[in-house]
Amino acid sequence: MAKAFWIDQELDRDRDGRYGAHVRKHVEEFADSFGDIAPVTFACIAWRMAVPPSISPGHVRWDRRVLEASCVRNTWDGTLTAEVRMVSPLPEQLTSSREWWRDRGWRGWQEIFGQYVEPTQEDLTRGPFMRASLLVQAPIPLEELPPAPQGPHDGVEEAAHRALAVLVKELNALLAPVLDRF
């Protein structure tokens, strides 16, 4: 089964714990989560700080078909929702016949060094693009997430690492079977 997400432990080791250093340097970003009885806000901040553009390359890495991934607090009940946008093949209704193309030179997702990329402005002058993607919005269980630290000196770095491990595990359980289908 494919891994949708993973934590880049090797790069982190090679750079003397860069994610931990990043968390320590920006610990004020966690201020609203300190002492919260729910771990959601803390986990969302830990995720945001582990992916580009906050840290590049990301401490959390993902399959090349994943375009973006975020964790947000659900405004209805305060639970954690993952939002992941992934490259997708065109629907069968469009691939079963190319009659609709009408010789316009439709193009799909472009790849550069194995990564799916948006067309440049120059590319868009040369012909039409149709790029299918899936938006997955799903609740993430809270049971295994660490509690939010009480303050900036209460193990923020360790809790952030644990939160990421749980989020990666849950996202893999959710999305790896989807990625295995295409």
CSV table of C-alpha atoms in Angstrom, one decimal:
chain,number,residue,atom,x,y,z
A,1,MET,CA,0.0,0.0,0.0
A,2,ALA,CA,1.3,3.4,-0.9
A,3,LYS,CA,2.1,6.0,1.7
A,4,ALA,CA,0.2,9.2,1.2
A,5,PHE,CA,2.2,11.1,3.9
A,6,TRP,CA,5.4,10.6,5.9
A,7,ILE,CA,7.6,12.5,8.3
A,8,ASP,CA,11.0,13.2,6.8
A,9,GLN,CA,13.1,11.9,9.7
A,10,GLU,CA,16.3,11.6,7.7
A,11,LEU,CA,16.3,15.3,6.6
A,12,ASP,CA,15.4,16.3,10.1
A,13,ARG,CA,18.4,14.3,11.5
A,14,ASP,CA,20.7,15.7,8.9
A,15,ARG,CA,19.8,19.2,9.8
A,16,ASP,CA,20.0,18.8,13.6
A,17,GLY,CA,16.2,18.6,14.3
A,18,ARG,CA,15.1,21.5,12.1
A,19,TYR,CA,11.4,21.0,12.8
A,20,GLY,CA,12.0,21.1,16.6
A,21,ALA,CA,14.1,24.2,16.1
A,22,HIS,CA,11.4,25.7,13.9
A,23,VAL,CA,8.8,25.0,16.5
A,24,ARG,CA,11.0,26.6,19.2
A,25,LYS,CA,11.6,29.7,17.1
A,26,HIS,CA,7.9,30.2,16.4
A,27,VAL,CA,6.4,29.0,19.7
A,28,GLU,CA,4.3,32.1,19.9
A,29,GLU,CA,2.2,30.7,17.0
A,30,PHE,CA,0.9,28.1,19.5
A,31,ALA,CA,-0.2,30.7,22.1
A,32,ASP,CA,-3.9,30.4,21.4
A,33,SER,CA,-3.8,26.6,21.9
A,34,PHE,CA,-2.0,26.5,25.2
A,35,GLY,CA,-4.2,25.0,27.9
A,36,ASP,CA,-7.0,24.1,25.5
A,37,ILE,CA,-8.9,21.0,26.6
A,38,ALA,CA,-9.2,20.0,23.0
A,39,PRO,CA,-6.0,19.1,21.0
A,40,VAL,CA,-7.4,20.4,17.7
A,41,THR,CA,-5.9,23.9,17.5
A,42,PHE,CA,-2.5,22.7,18.7
A,43,ALA,CA,-2.5,19.8,16.1
A,44,CYS,CA,-3.5,22.1,13.3
A,45,ILE,CA,-0.7,24.6,14.1
A,46,ALA,CA,1.8,21.7,14.4
A,47,TRP,CA,0.7,20.5,10.9
A,48,ARG,CA,0.9,24.0,9.4
A,49,MET,CA,4.4,24.5,10.8
A,50,ALA,CA,5.5,21.2,9.3
A,51,VAL,CA,4.5,21.8,5.7
A,52,PRO,CA,5.5,24.5,3.1
A,53,PRO,CA,5.5,27.4,3.1
A,54,SER,CA,6.2,27.5,6.8
A,55,ILE,CA,9.2,25.1,6.4
A,56,SER,CA,10.7,24.0,3.1
A,57,PRO,CA,11.2,21.3,2.2
A,58,GLY,CA,8.4,20.1,4.4
A,59,HIS,CA,9.0,18.1,7.5
A,60,VAL,CA,5.8,16.2,6.6
A,61,ARG,CA,6.2,15.0,3.0
A,62,TRP,CA,3.5,13.6,0.7
A,63,ASP,CA,2.9,11.5,-2.4
A,64,ARG,CA,3.5,13.4,-5.6
A,65,ARG,CA,-0.2,13.1,-6.4
A,66,VAL,CA,-1.1,15.2,-3.3
A,67,LEU,CA,-1.2,18.8,-4.2
A,68,GLU,CA,-1.9,20.4,-0.8
A,69,ALA,CA,-3.0,19.2,2.6
A,70,SER,CA,-4.2,21.1,5.6
A,71,CYS,CA,-5.8,20.5,9.0
A,72,VAL,CA,-8.6,22.8,10.2
A,73,ARG,CA,-10.8,23.1,13.2
A,74,ASN,CA,-14.4,22.4,12.2
A,75,THR,CA,-16.4,25.5,13.0
A,76,TRP,CA,-19.6,23.5,13.7
A,77,ASP,CA,-18.3,21.3,16.5
A,78,GLY,CA,-14.6,22.0,17.0
A,79,THR,CA,-13.4,18.7,15.7
A,80,LEU,CA,-10.4,18.3,13.4
A,81,THR,CA,-11.0,18.2,9.6
A,82,ALA,CA,-8.3,17.3,7.1
A,83,GLU,CA,-8.5,18.9,3.7
A,84,VAL,CA,-6.4,17.3,1.0
A,85,ARG,CA,-6.4,18.1,-2.7
A,86,MET,CA,-5.1,15.3,-5.0
A,87,VAL,CA,-4.4,14.9,-8.7
A,88,SER,CA,-7.0,12.7,-10.3
A,89,PRO,CA,-7.5,11.1,-13.6
A,90,LEU,CA,-10.3,12.5,-15.8
A,91,PRO,CA,-13.7,10.9,-15.3
A,92,GLU,CA,-14.5,8.0,-17.5
A,93,GLN,CA,-17.2,10.1,-19.3
A,94,LEU,CA,-14.4,12.2,-20.7
A,95,THR,CA,-11.8,9.5,-21.4
A,96,SER,CA,-14.1,7.0,-23.2
A,97,SER,CA,-14.3,9.3,-26.2
A,98,ARG,CA,-12.2,12.2,-27.4
A,99,GLU,CA,-14.9,13.5,-29.6
A,100,TRP,CA,-15.3,16.5,-27.3
A,101,TRP,CA,-11.7,17.5,-27.8
A,102,ARG,CA,-12.5,18.8,-31.3
A,103,ASP,CA,-8.8,19.0,-32.1
A,104,ARG,CA,-8.1,21.7,-29.6
A,105,GLY,CA,-5.1,20.0,-28.1
A,106,TRP,CA,-6.4,19.6,-24.6
A,107,ARG,CA,-3.7,18.9,-22.0
A,108,GLY,CA,-3.9,17.5,-18.5
A,109,TRP,CA,-1.5,17.6,-15.5
A,110,GLN,CA,2.1,18.4,-16.5
A,111,GLU,CA,4.9,16.7,-14.6
A,112,ILE,CA,8.3,18.2,-13.9
A,113,PHE,CA,10.8,15.9,-12.3
A,114,GLY,CA,7.9,13.6,-11.3
A,115,GLN,CA,5.9,16.4,-9.6
A,116,TYR,CA,2.5,17.5,-10.9
A,117,VAL,CA,2.5,21.2,-11.6
A,118,GLU,CA,0.1,23.9,-12.6
A,119,PRO,CA,0.6,25.2,-16.2
A,120,THR,CA,2.5,28.4,-16.5
A,121,GLN,CA,1.0,31.6,-17.9
A,122,GLU,CA,3.0,30.8,-21.1
A,123,ASP,CA,1.6,27.3,-21.2
A,124,LEU,CA,-1.9,28.7,-21.0
A,125,THR,CA,-1.4,30.7,-24.2
A,126,ARG,CA,-0.7,27.6,-26.2
A,127,GLY,CA,-3.9,25.7,-25.6
A,128,PRO,CA,-6.5,24.5,-23.1
A,129,PHE,CA,-5.9,22.5,-20.0
A,130,MET,CA,-8.2,20.3,-18.1
A,131,ARG,CA,-6.8,19.1,-14.8
A,132,ALA,CA,-9.0,16.9,-12.6
A,133,SER,CA,-8.4,16.9,-8.9
A,134,LEU,CA,-10.2,15.5,-5.8
A,135,LEU,CA,-10.8,17.4,-2.7
A,136,VAL,CA,-11.0,15.2,0.3
A,137,GLN,CA,-12.5,16.7,3.5
A,138,ALA,CA,-12.7,14.2,6.3
A,139,PRO,CA,-12.8,14.2,10.1
A,140,ILE,CA,-9.7,13.0,11.9
A,141,PRO,CA,-10.2,11.1,15.2
A,142,LEU,CA,-8.9,13.0,18.3
A,143,GLU,CA,-8.3,10.1,20.7
A,144,GLU,CA,-4.6,9.6,20.0
A,145,LEU,CA,-3.6,13.3,19.7
A,146,PRO,CA,-1.5,14.6,22.6
A,147,PRO,CA,-3.1,17.2,24.8
A,148,ALA,CA,-2.2,20.8,24.1
A,149,PRO,CA,0.7,21.9,26.3
A,150,GLN,CA,-0.2,24.3,29.2
A,151,GLY,CA,2.4,26.9,28.0
A,152,PRO,CA,5.5,27.6,25.9
A,153,HIS,CA,7.8,25.7,28.3
A,154,ASP,CA,5.7,22.6,28.6
A,155,GLY,CA,7.0,20.2,26.0
A,156,VAL,CA,5.7,22.0,22.9
A,157,GLU,CA,8.3,20.5,20.6
A,158,GLU,CA,7.6,16.9,21.8
A,159,ALA,CA,3.8,17.4,21.6
A,160,ALA,CA,4.1,18.8,18.1
A,161,HIS,CA,6.1,15.7,17.0
A,162,ARG,CA,3.5,13.4,18.5
A,163,ALA,CA,0.6,15.3,16.9
A,164,LEU,CA,2.3,15.0,13.5
A,165,ALA,CA,2.8,11.3,13.9
A,166,VAL,CA,-0.9,10.8,14.7
A,167,LEU,CA,-2.0,13.0,11.8
A,168,VAL,CA,0.2,11.2,9.4
A,169,LYS,CA,-1.0,7.8,10.6
A,170,GLU,CA,-4.7,8.8,10.3
A,171,LEU,CA,-4.2,10.4,6.9
A,172,ASN,CA,-2.4,7.4,5.5
A,173,ALA,CA,-5.2,5.1,6.8
A,174,LEU,CA,-7.7,7.4,5.0
A,175,LEU,CA,-6.0,8.2,1.8
A,176,ALA,CA,-3.5,5.4,0.9
A,177,PRO,CA,-6.3,3.1,-0.3
A,178,VAL,CA,-7.5,6.0,-2.5
A,179,LEU,CA,-4.1,6.6,-4.0
A,180,ASP,CA,-3.7,2.8,-4.6
A,181,ARG,CA,-6.6,3.0,-7.0
A,182,PHE,CA,-4.9,5.3,-9.5
